[in-house]
Amino acid sequence: MNLNNLYSENIQSLLQRSVEQFKPAIENFHILFMATEDEETFDYLKLFEQYLATDSIIQLDIKTVQQSKIFVLNEVSYQQNEALFYEIRLKARQHMIESISKSVIFHVIEQMPSQNSDILSNHQLLDSGLKKTQKIIQQATFIGEVSTWNNFYDWCRDYLKQLVLEELIFTIGVQGMGNLQPSELNTLFFKILSTNLSENHDFIMKFSNATEAYIQQWKRQVVAELENDVQSYLKIEHEMGKMQSTKSPLRVIPNYVFVLNTVVYQAIREIMYKKCFQVRRYPFATFVKGRTSGMVEIVPICESEDERTCQQQGIMVMQSMSTIDVDVLDILCSIFLHQSKQSGEIIQVDLSDILAMRGLKAKLGGGGRRGGYEPKQKQQIIQALRNIQCLWITLEKSEFYQKYQTEQSELQGRAVKFCTAAGEEYIVSEQTCQKTVSFTFDEVFEKYMRSKKRQVALLPTKAIQYHAYRHSLEKQLCRYLSWRWRTQAFQGNFLQPNKVSTLLFATAEKLNERSPQRTRERLEKALDQLASDQIIAAWHYIKWDENITANKGWSKYWLNTSIVIEPSPIVQDHYRSIERKSKQERVPKQDDSKLGERLLSRRKERNITLLQLAEELDVTAPYISNIERNKVKPSAKLRAKILKWLD
């Protein structure tokens, strides 16, 4: 037996018992960390190198820590200015969350060695990523809970008591401390604590190291919850940034991508997720939308010369087709619109970028570090690419704008052609698409993309990232509303009612005849989800009487009921620039010419939706929208209401 170790253990045990004896005598106190405001922009590369060297959360904010001051307050002093001190505490909390957010982002970047230099040089992306990560940490993790911070403050007090009482025991002894009155002990305790926190470097470092270990536990939990979300965000925004750098006329809008908005493109998407094919020689589906009509066939590029074998392959593609194929088609379309500069250009994209844009999670490698995507995830994307390659489009009747005039055309070809850089078409497979995919859009879509009046729509990235099966309704609602809002943008009339039956048909959702309430709840849940994700601003029924549900056959009335769905402010603001402004629609200049502008500005300032404002003013949302755009002049009675609301 080692007597020295035994002696050391006995001393430590005695010391701890003595500390626990005097802890209850110490009055409650508060530590205030007054952080200095550092207005300099972050040098992310330097901070990242510092992170790699130390893996320290506190060290990432070392300048702020060094220039800031720490104060010790007893309970009475704190209560006298509680409101002020609470604000100081909240600021200190924000600094700590910011440091944790930086550390989480750097951890994610560390797992992306092939891209970290590009990402670290993109200050706009990292600033945006830092704000987004802070927001998620506060709103969606345990760190945003009050109990988490109360536990942290209790731990800080207990740890500081431990350090100071140990110091007192070594300086004046247990007997000397026992001879002190409680007030004398507290006076001496707070004097030593304040001095140590302001002057004693060893004490400050010991406290900092213990705090670092405590916060690292937080970080590990946050990383486990958010790593995939942060990685997906950085990769998607980085890819969008690369698209923007190609001098594309399309600007990058966070959380949205651009896709074609022609009737042909929308018709093909609907056919794909509805799987409404018939089988003739090859599976096919026809469509008629307005003055455009045509057919989509599944015609595989077949290595076999046997026609029956090719037909069987076409049927297998039809059976395997899913909403994931639509996600991948939208991704390819978005990338092509941003990167393509000339007709027939071949675009190359990494398979991992397609996976990231879909929001899929990469698997963990050794030591808990990010490794890569699972083979199953890659196979799923390759299958989608193979299915897309088989789409053959025939336009029997269509209109294009050439030299500001309409032109009738008959076209046919594949939706997407997968070609090498030399232009040689290849069959999509695991062998030909191990890491990258190179493609171009065939003549049918190419002509729409090069048209003078090309229509592109904002599509929420959530439409691509929602789960393919659990959130299938949300995905297709996003696509349908995206298409509809773009077609209505010319008139600025985003609040046209949608019949329930139209929404269900457009999204391939069927009414549950035995239990229609389930279908209703599913649709309402999907709309609530879109509102929660800020894809729509609000929604409500028009003239729906809830008492009808007590009657048998109420679902018929529900199917014919209309719903108004208000787009998000981002969508409304983006499309405002293309709204029609003909002479007939302009309101003559008069005293009310600025009323609509004032109303729009005030509504946005108060963060109120059109539907909410319409309810307050007792008019319809479309009417308020027209007033805001100076399309109509309000009546004297409504004008008085509006002026009262503005004031």
XYZ file of C-alpha atoms in Angstrom:
647
model
C 0.000 0.000 0.000
C 1.302 3.473 -0.895
C 1.163 5.504 2.349
C 1.728 8.783 0.481
C -1.380 8.184 -1.675
C -3.380 7.197 1.381
C -2.239 10.327 3.195
C -3.147 12.467 0.169
C -6.589 10.876 -0.074
C -7.233 11.466 3.645
C -6.210 15.155 3.347
C -8.452 15.618 0.296
C -11.377 13.944 2.037
C -10.876 16.118 5.137
C -10.643 19.262 2.982
C -13.889 18.425 1.159
C -15.736 17.783 4.442
C -14.558 21.154 5.734
C -15.677 22.919 2.551
C -19.122 21.289 2.735
C -19.336 22.386 6.390
C -18.930 26.098 5.538
C -20.813 26.228 2.184
C -24.268 26.755 3.791
C -22.942 29.792 5.675
C -22.082 31.648 2.457
C -24.850 34.019 1.394
C -26.248 33.860 -2.127
C -24.344 35.887 -4.702
C -24.395 36.658 -8.425
C -21.565 36.857 -10.941
C -21.979 39.491 -13.658
C -19.899 39.205 -16.794
C -19.875 42.591 -18.524
C -18.831 41.810 -22.086
C -17.354 44.538 -24.251
C -18.968 45.192 -27.626
C -16.588 44.085 -30.370
C -17.756 45.610 -33.658
C -14.923 44.168 -35.742
C -15.818 41.551 -38.341
C -14.751 38.007 -37.524
C -11.565 36.648 -39.066
C -13.056 33.200 -39.593
C -9.868 31.651 -40.943
C -7.892 32.756 -37.880
C -10.671 31.609 -35.546
C -10.839 28.240 -37.309
C -7.081 27.733 -36.889
C -7.477 28.677 -33.222
C -10.314 26.161 -32.899
C -8.161 23.388 -34.434
C -5.292 24.223 -32.078
C -7.271 24.421 -28.826
C -10.790 23.039 -29.456
C -11.845 25.604 -26.869
C -15.158 27.457 -26.868
C -14.016 30.164 -24.469
C -10.738 30.694 -26.368
C -12.747 31.521 -29.510
C -13.952 34.613 -27.664
C -10.690 35.279 -25.822
C -10.482 38.953 -26.860
C -13.928 39.641 -25.427
C -13.084 37.709 -22.255
C -9.804 39.590 -21.744
C -11.360 43.036 -22.247
C -14.475 42.337 -20.197
C -15.021 42.690 -16.459
C -16.482 40.343 -13.850
C -18.370 41.662 -10.809
C -19.577 39.868 -7.700
C -22.892 41.061 -6.218
C -24.635 39.915 -3.073
C -28.360 39.179 -3.186
C -29.402 42.567 -1.752
C -27.381 44.570 -4.305
C -28.675 42.410 -7.154
C -32.326 42.842 -6.133
C -31.974 46.619 -5.965
C -31.230 46.787 -9.731
C -32.560 43.430 -10.881
C -33.898 44.667 -14.248
C -30.567 46.245 -15.227
C -28.485 43.299 -14.043
C -30.789 40.842 -15.819
C -30.168 42.662 -19.122
C -26.404 42.410 -18.520
C -26.808 38.714 -17.803
C -28.763 38.198 -21.052
C -25.990 39.916 -23.044
C -23.397 37.637 -21.469
C -25.616 34.665 -22.312
C -25.757 35.781 -25.970
C -21.950 35.985 -26.076
C -21.692 32.429 -24.809
C -24.279 31.146 -27.318
C -22.375 32.931 -30.088
C -19.152 31.189 -29.022
C -20.891 27.805 -28.926
C -22.345 28.509 -32.389
C -18.903 29.308 -33.803
C -17.534 26.105 -32.319
C -20.402 24.044 -33.795
C -19.875 25.611 -37.234
C -16.120 25.008 -37.108
C -16.728 21.397 -36.039
C -18.943 20.955 -39.115
C -16.418 22.651 -41.426
C -13.696 20.373 -40.052
C -15.714 17.420 -41.393
C -15.752 18.977 -44.911
C -12.010 19.085 -45.796
C -12.575 19.400 -49.543
C -14.688 22.524 -49.117
C -13.531 24.174 -45.891
C -11.162 26.684 -47.522
C -13.911 27.931 -49.866
C -16.440 28.147 -47.049
C -14.018 29.905 -44.658
C -13.352 32.583 -47.266
C -17.085 33.232 -47.701
C -17.770 35.742 -44.913
C -21.357 36.368 -45.974
C -22.146 32.648 -45.791
C -20.483 32.261 -42.378
C -22.157 35.376 -40.949
C -25.505 34.023 -42.112
C -24.678 30.523 -40.854
C -23.641 31.891 -37.455
C -26.916 33.811 -37.048
C -28.954 30.803 -38.160
C -27.101 28.455 -35.794
C -27.545 30.866 -32.865
C -31.257 31.100 -33.598
C -31.669 27.322 -33.793
C -29.656 26.776 -30.588
C -31.846 29.244 -28.703
C -35.179 28.108 -30.117
C -34.782 24.385 -30.745
C -32.295 23.022 -28.181
C -32.073 22.687 -24.413
C -29.784 25.759 -24.296
C -32.809 27.964 -24.893
C -34.488 26.677 -21.738
C -34.398 28.803 -18.575
C -33.692 25.738 -16.423
C -30.452 25.096 -18.355
C -29.079 28.510 -17.409
C -30.316 28.318 -13.820
C -28.447 25.019 -13.456
C -25.346 26.617 -14.975
C -25.503 29.578 -12.556
C -25.951 27.201 -9.596
C -22.916 25.218 -10.761
C -20.819 28.410 -11.087
C -21.700 29.534 -7.573
C -20.965 26.118 -6.118
C -17.634 25.808 -7.930
C -16.506 29.309 -6.861
C -17.503 28.559 -3.274
C -15.347 25.434 -3.474
C -12.264 27.329 -4.698
C -12.510 30.248 -2.254
C -13.318 28.116 0.799
C -10.368 25.843 -0.002
C -8.146 28.930 -0.097
C -9.505 30.161 3.262
C -8.972 26.773 4.855
C -5.326 26.758 3.748
C -4.718 30.359 4.922
C -6.556 30.714 8.255
C -7.453 27.088 8.946
C -10.709 25.380 9.848
C -10.535 26.592 13.437
C -9.905 30.188 12.330
C -12.923 30.073 10.024
C -15.031 28.572 12.803
C -14.164 31.496 15.095
C -15.570 34.009 12.572
C -19.087 35.343 12.818
C -21.268 34.566 9.702
C -21.116 38.228 8.614
C -17.312 38.254 9.017
C -16.952 35.020 7.053
C -19.090 36.397 4.214
C -17.206 39.692 4.118
C -13.899 37.840 3.873
C -15.307 35.385 1.289
C -16.593 38.119 -1.060
C -13.381 40.127 -0.736
C -11.221 37.142 -1.760
C -13.639 36.123 -4.549
C -13.727 39.634 -6.054
C -9.947 39.989 -5.860
C -9.340 36.594 -7.438
C -11.751 37.218 -10.327
C -10.166 40.572 -11.117
C -6.461 40.022 -10.388
C -5.514 36.360 -9.790
C -4.556 34.897 -13.187
C -4.217 31.320 -11.880
C -7.643 31.509 -10.239
C -9.248 32.928 -13.404
C -7.669 30.202 -15.558
C -8.810 27.470 -13.177
C -12.372 28.803 -13.257
C -12.226 29.241 -17.053
C -11.004 25.675 -17.601
C -13.785 24.256 -15.433
C -16.355 26.398 -17.261
C -14.903 25.229 -20.585
C -15.393 21.583 -19.568
C -18.988 22.335 -18.540
C -19.816 24.102 -21.848
C -18.126 21.365 -23.887
C -20.795 18.993 -22.562
C -23.398 21.385 -23.997
C -21.583 21.495 -27.307
C -21.443 17.708 -27.619
C -25.217 17.530 -27.137
C -25.834 20.367 -29.603
C -23.549 18.813 -32.228
C -25.397 15.504 -31.899
C -28.686 17.335 -32.556
C -27.673 19.946 -35.143
C -24.571 18.788 -37.021
C -26.481 17.527 -40.054
C -28.687 20.631 -40.193
C -25.708 23.010 -40.078
C -23.761 20.954 -42.618
C -26.721 20.872 -45.008
C -27.248 24.623 -44.640
C -23.588 25.454 -45.307
C -23.388 23.112 -48.294
C -26.623 24.350 -49.856
C -25.811 28.033 -49.371
C -22.256 27.416 -50.579
C -23.590 25.791 -53.750
C -26.054 28.639 -54.223
C -23.163 31.053 -53.788
C -21.175 29.226 -56.469
C -24.174 29.523 -58.754
C -24.338 33.247 -58.073
C -20.652 33.649 -58.915
C -21.343 32.372 -62.420
C -22.941 35.771 -63.190
C -26.362 34.214 -63.530
C -29.211 36.716 -63.921
C -30.963 34.898 -61.067
C -30.089 36.229 -57.637
C -29.733 33.946 -54.640
C -32.646 34.070 -52.194
C -32.029 32.228 -48.892
C -34.173 29.105 -48.389
C -35.420 29.183 -52.004
C -34.283 27.886 -55.383
C -35.437 28.783 -58.888
C -37.115 26.248 -61.174
C -38.919 26.483 -64.512
C -42.538 27.526 -64.227
C -43.889 26.514 -67.636
C -47.057 24.455 -67.926
C -44.985 21.630 -69.419
C -42.597 21.504 -66.454
C -45.458 21.572 -63.931
C -47.398 18.935 -65.893
C -44.393 16.579 -65.922
C -43.836 17.021 -62.185
C -47.484 16.222 -61.490
C -47.397 13.129 -63.721
C -44.252 11.921 -61.910
C -45.563 12.167 -58.362
C -49.112 11.100 -59.269
C -47.744 8.136 -61.285
C -50.750 8.392 -63.604
C -49.214 6.327 -66.411
C -50.972 3.928 -68.736
C -49.142 1.108 -70.488
C -49.111 0.830 -74.240
C -45.824 0.089 -75.942
C -44.170 2.092 -73.181
C -45.798 3.625 -70.091
C -47.246 7.021 -71.044
C -49.398 9.878 -69.734
C -50.992 12.746 -71.657
C -51.560 16.292 -70.451
C -53.499 19.359 -71.562
C -52.937 22.678 -69.812
C -54.304 25.800 -71.456
C -52.957 26.030 -75.001
C -50.293 23.384 -74.383
C -50.785 19.651 -74.839
C -48.474 16.693 -75.081
C -47.398 13.325 -73.743
C -44.779 11.949 -71.372
C -43.434 8.448 -72.039
C -41.006 6.294 -70.098
C -38.530 5.246 -72.802
C -35.349 3.759 -71.288
C -31.990 3.879 -73.036
C -31.783 0.133 -73.521
C -28.532 -1.777 -74.085
C -30.494 -4.798 -75.291
C -31.883 -4.885 -78.831
C -34.839 -6.975 -77.687
C -37.895 -4.685 -77.674
C -39.713 -6.733 -75.038
C -36.752 -6.345 -72.661
C -36.830 -2.559 -73.181
C -40.572 -2.474 -72.529
C -40.100 -4.412 -69.288
C -37.417 -1.927 -68.214
C -39.869 0.906 -68.901
C -42.489 -0.739 -66.683
C -39.900 -1.238 -63.906
C -38.987 2.456 -64.089
C -42.679 3.378 -63.865
C -43.095 1.193 -60.766
C -40.000 2.644 -59.058
C -40.894 6.285 -59.778
C -41.487 8.373 -56.649
C -41.604 11.919 -55.355
C -37.821 11.709 -54.807
C -37.454 11.789 -58.609
C -39.310 15.119 -58.621
C -36.944 16.446 -55.934
C -33.918 15.524 -58.029
C -35.459 16.991 -61.197
C -36.000 20.294 -59.358
C -32.394 20.238 -58.117
C -31.038 19.651 -61.633
C -33.296 22.373 -63.043
C -32.199 24.868 -60.379
C -28.502 24.160 -60.893
C -28.869 24.378 -64.674
C -30.738 27.707 -64.518
C -28.000 29.218 -62.362
C -24.936 27.820 -64.102
C -25.866 27.522 -67.771
C -24.744 30.454 -69.934
C -25.366 29.146 -73.435
C -27.568 26.701 -75.318
C -26.681 23.017 -74.913
C -24.115 23.650 -72.161
C -23.177 20.559 -70.137
C -23.248 21.099 -66.371
C -21.378 18.942 -63.851
C -22.611 18.470 -60.292
C -21.282 16.382 -57.391
C -23.545 13.589 -56.228
C -22.882 14.702 -52.635
C -24.245 18.174 -53.461
C -27.523 16.665 -54.662
C -27.704 14.664 -51.441
C -26.976 17.775 -49.363
C -29.617 19.855 -51.171
C -32.133 17.144 -50.336
C -31.156 17.568 -46.695
C -29.989 13.974 -46.310
C -27.730 13.112 -43.380
C -24.191 11.912 -43.906
C -23.151 8.908 -41.821
C -20.629 9.063 -38.988
C -17.094 7.868 -39.599
C -14.489 6.720 -37.098
C -14.227 8.535 -33.799
C -17.663 10.080 -34.228
C -16.501 12.282 -37.092
C -18.528 12.853 -40.243
C -17.650 10.206 -42.782
C -19.913 10.376 -45.832
C -23.246 9.346 -47.253
C -24.511 5.802 -46.990
C -24.499 3.651 -50.141
C -28.286 3.378 -49.851
C -28.650 7.169 -49.999
C -26.452 7.398 -53.099
C -28.294 4.525 -54.766
C -31.580 6.323 -54.157
C -30.337 9.412 -56.000
C -28.836 7.370 -58.851
C -32.174 5.561 -59.225
C -33.920 8.939 -59.445
C -31.435 10.128 -62.088
C -31.982 6.898 -64.043
C -35.762 7.392 -63.917
C -35.433 11.013 -65.073
C -33.239 9.914 -67.970
C -36.074 7.703 -69.225
C -38.588 10.577 -69.551
C -39.402 11.241 -73.208
C -41.572 14.297 -73.903
C -43.660 14.964 -76.988
C -45.269 18.408 -77.322
C -48.107 18.296 -79.798
C -49.097 21.911 -79.242
C -47.199 24.648 -77.428
C -46.424 28.360 -77.560
C -43.046 30.092 -77.292
C -42.181 33.753 -77.325
C -39.652 34.674 -79.988
C -38.871 38.276 -80.853
C -41.818 39.373 -78.678
C -44.290 37.276 -80.674
C -45.894 33.914 -79.962
C -44.778 30.962 -82.038
C -46.445 27.546 -82.241
C -44.051 24.593 -82.016
C -44.059 20.800 -81.997
C -41.137 19.318 -80.113
C -39.969 16.023 -78.714
C -36.960 14.753 -76.813
C -35.741 13.633 -73.421
C -36.375 15.787 -70.378
C -32.711 15.623 -69.346
C -29.721 14.312 -71.311
C -26.798 12.870 -69.373
C -23.638 13.493 -71.387
C -19.890 13.484 -70.963
C -17.961 16.740 -71.377
C -17.482 15.755 -75.031
C -21.268 15.503 -75.485
C -21.490 11.698 -75.624
C -24.675 10.421 -73.971
C -24.207 7.733 -71.317
C -26.518 5.465 -69.319
C -26.902 6.527 -65.673
C -25.611 3.805 -63.344
C -23.507 3.349 -60.220
C -20.454 2.938 -62.464
C -21.007 6.110 -64.525
C -22.149 8.282 -61.578
C -19.822 7.334 -58.746
C -19.048 10.917 -57.686
C -20.311 13.381 -60.280
C -23.128 13.722 -62.798
C -22.885 15.730 -66.034
C -26.090 16.691 -67.824
C -27.920 19.183 -70.010
C -31.585 19.849 -70.726
C -32.841 18.542 -74.060
C -34.558 20.609 -76.749
C -38.021 20.636 -75.144
C -36.984 22.409 -71.934
C -34.030 24.174 -73.528
C -36.365 26.176 -75.766
C -38.364 27.334 -72.747
C -35.179 28.238 -70.890
C -33.908 30.386 -73.793
C -37.273 32.043 -74.466
C -37.399 35.849 -74.248
C -40.240 35.523 -71.736
C -38.809 32.670 -69.704
C -40.790 32.014 -66.545
C -39.011 30.804 -63.431
C -40.559 30.372 -60.004
C -39.318 30.527 -56.436
C -39.479 27.051 -54.912
C -38.861 26.667 -51.138
C -35.901 24.381 -50.457
C -38.178 22.700 -47.895
C -40.114 21.236 -50.849
C -36.959 19.287 -51.693
C -35.970 18.523 -48.096
C -39.271 17.369 -46.599
C -39.424 13.607 -46.044
C -40.528 11.898 -49.249
C -43.339 9.930 -47.617
C -44.184 11.432 -44.218
C -44.416 14.943 -45.714
C -45.459 14.100 -49.261
C -48.507 16.394 -49.038
C -46.374 19.313 -47.807
C -43.918 18.768 -50.677
C -46.571 18.850 -53.381
C -48.415 21.781 -51.800
C -45.139 23.712 -51.991
C -44.819 22.898 -55.696
C -48.420 23.649 -56.572
C -48.462 26.963 -54.677
C -45.060 27.925 -56.105
C -46.377 27.371 -59.641
C -49.681 29.133 -58.968
C -48.158 32.198 -57.293
C -45.775 32.685 -60.201
C -48.629 32.516 -62.723
C -50.552 35.080 -60.647
C -47.546 37.353 -60.107
C -48.194 39.288 -63.323
C -51.392 40.648 -61.799
C -50.118 40.612 -58.231
C -53.209 38.681 -57.166
C -51.778 36.074 -54.799
C -54.926 35.659 -52.746
C -57.142 33.897 -55.264
C -59.095 31.231 -53.352
C -58.256 27.559 -53.898
C -60.996 24.942 -53.752
C -60.225 22.108 -51.358
C -60.892 19.621 -54.165
C -58.375 21.434 -56.389
C -55.673 21.294 -53.708
C -56.262 17.589 -53.129
C -56.219 16.809 -56.859
C -53.065 18.884 -57.464
C -51.226 17.099 -54.646
C -52.486 13.559 -55.462
C -54.199 13.342 -52.072
C -57.404 11.289 -52.179
C -60.421 11.796 -49.963
C -60.851 9.062 -47.365
C -64.490 8.156 -48.124
C -64.969 6.207 -44.886
C -63.332 8.844 -42.692
C -63.165 12.220 -44.511
C -62.194 13.906 -41.242
C -58.769 12.247 -41.553
C -58.224 13.854 -44.970
C -59.322 17.232 -43.636
C -57.016 16.978 -40.627
C -54.119 15.922 -42.876
C -54.603 18.924 -45.207
C -54.939 21.376 -42.333
C -51.877 19.891 -40.631
C -49.890 20.325 -43.869
C -50.968 23.976 -44.202
C -50.061 24.591 -40.546
C -46.647 23.034 -41.198
C -46.075 25.365 -44.168
C -47.044 28.320 -41.982
C -44.721 27.125 -39.211
C -41.869 26.839 -41.747
C -42.680 30.356 -43.044
C -43.425 29.088 -46.547
C -46.884 30.651 -46.305
C -47.862 33.629 -44.167
C -51.363 32.395 -43.267
C -54.392 30.460 -44.507
C -58.127 30.330 -43.783
C -61.404 28.926 -45.093
C -63.938 31.128 -46.887
C -67.538 30.863 -45.671
C -67.044 27.502 -43.991
C -69.607 26.578 -41.365
C -68.197 24.109 -38.847
C -71.715 22.983 -37.918
C -71.984 21.268 -41.334
C -69.699 18.477 -40.101
C -72.523 17.253 -37.873
C -74.500 16.252 -40.986
C -73.989 13.127 -43.045
C -72.245 13.771 -46.367
C -70.561 16.969 -45.126
C -67.394 16.130 -47.088
C -69.099 17.185 -50.350
C -69.534 20.694 -48.969
C -65.982 20.710 -47.653
C -64.534 19.721 -51.034
C -66.291 22.711 -52.624
C -65.186 25.115 -49.907
C -62.384 27.533 -50.795
C -59.192 28.304 -48.897
C -57.178 31.524 -49.174
C -53.434 30.912 -48.783
C -51.219 33.953 -48.338
C -47.612 33.597 -49.598
C -44.672 34.555 -47.440
C -43.437 38.183 -47.582
C -40.295 36.958 -49.400
C -42.387 35.612 -52.277
C -44.600 38.698 -52.424
C -41.630 41.066 -52.412
C -39.784 39.096 -55.094
C -42.735 39.011 -57.497
C -43.766 42.624 -56.883
C -41.246 43.788 -59.507
C -42.967 41.851 -62.315
C -46.496 42.903 -61.472
C -48.420 44.374 -64.393
C -48.619 48.161 -64.313
C -50.842 49.130 -67.245
C -52.347 52.592 -67.577
C -55.841 51.237 -66.976
C -54.814 49.767 -63.627
C -53.130 52.865 -62.239
C -55.066 54.899 -59.738
C -55.247 58.641 -60.583
C -53.045 60.784 -58.415
C -55.020 62.134 -55.468
C -54.785 62.553 -51.734
C -55.052 58.762 -51.229
C -52.202 57.917 -53.632
C -49.865 57.155 -50.704
C -52.458 55.393 -48.557
C -51.701 51.927 -49.950
C -47.968 52.445 -49.539
C -48.446 53.585 -45.946
C -50.732 50.642 -45.216
C -48.231 48.109 -46.622
C -45.324 49.680 -44.729
C -47.209 49.794 -41.434
C -48.508 46.223 -41.796
C -44.980 44.906 -42.361
C -43.664 46.986 -39.477
C -46.225 45.372 -37.162
C -45.593 41.933 -38.701
C -49.280 41.395 -39.530
C -50.474 39.231 -42.423
C -52.993 40.369 -45.022
C -55.518 37.947 -43.573
C -55.120 39.342 -40.056
C -55.439 42.934 -41.238
C -58.492 42.102 -43.366
C -60.129 40.574 -40.305
C -59.445 43.724 -38.257
C -60.885 45.991 -40.959
C -63.786 43.632 -41.723
C -63.023 43.283 -45.457
C -61.519 40.553 -47.644
C -57.764 39.965 -47.880
C -57.695 40.389 -51.713
C -59.335 43.808 -51.311
C -56.666 44.917 -48.822
C -54.006 43.641 -51.225
C -55.472 45.791 -54.023
C -55.522 48.863 -51.768
C -51.861 48.315 -50.842
C -50.987 48.165 -54.547
C -53.076 51.274 -55.341
C -55.348 49.225 -57.587
C -58.566 50.368 -55.912
C -59.690 53.369 -53.915
C -61.281 52.521 -50.539
C -64.688 53.858 -49.633
C -64.895 56.820 -47.278
C -65.952 54.513 -44.433
C -63.090 52.060 -45.029
C -60.632 54.905 -45.539
C -61.551 56.235 -42.088
C -61.000 52.756 -40.617
C -57.610 52.470 -42.310
C -56.485 55.902 -41.106
C -57.556 55.030 -37.579
C -55.620 51.744 -37.795
C -52.548 53.539 -39.141
C -52.619 55.939 -36.207
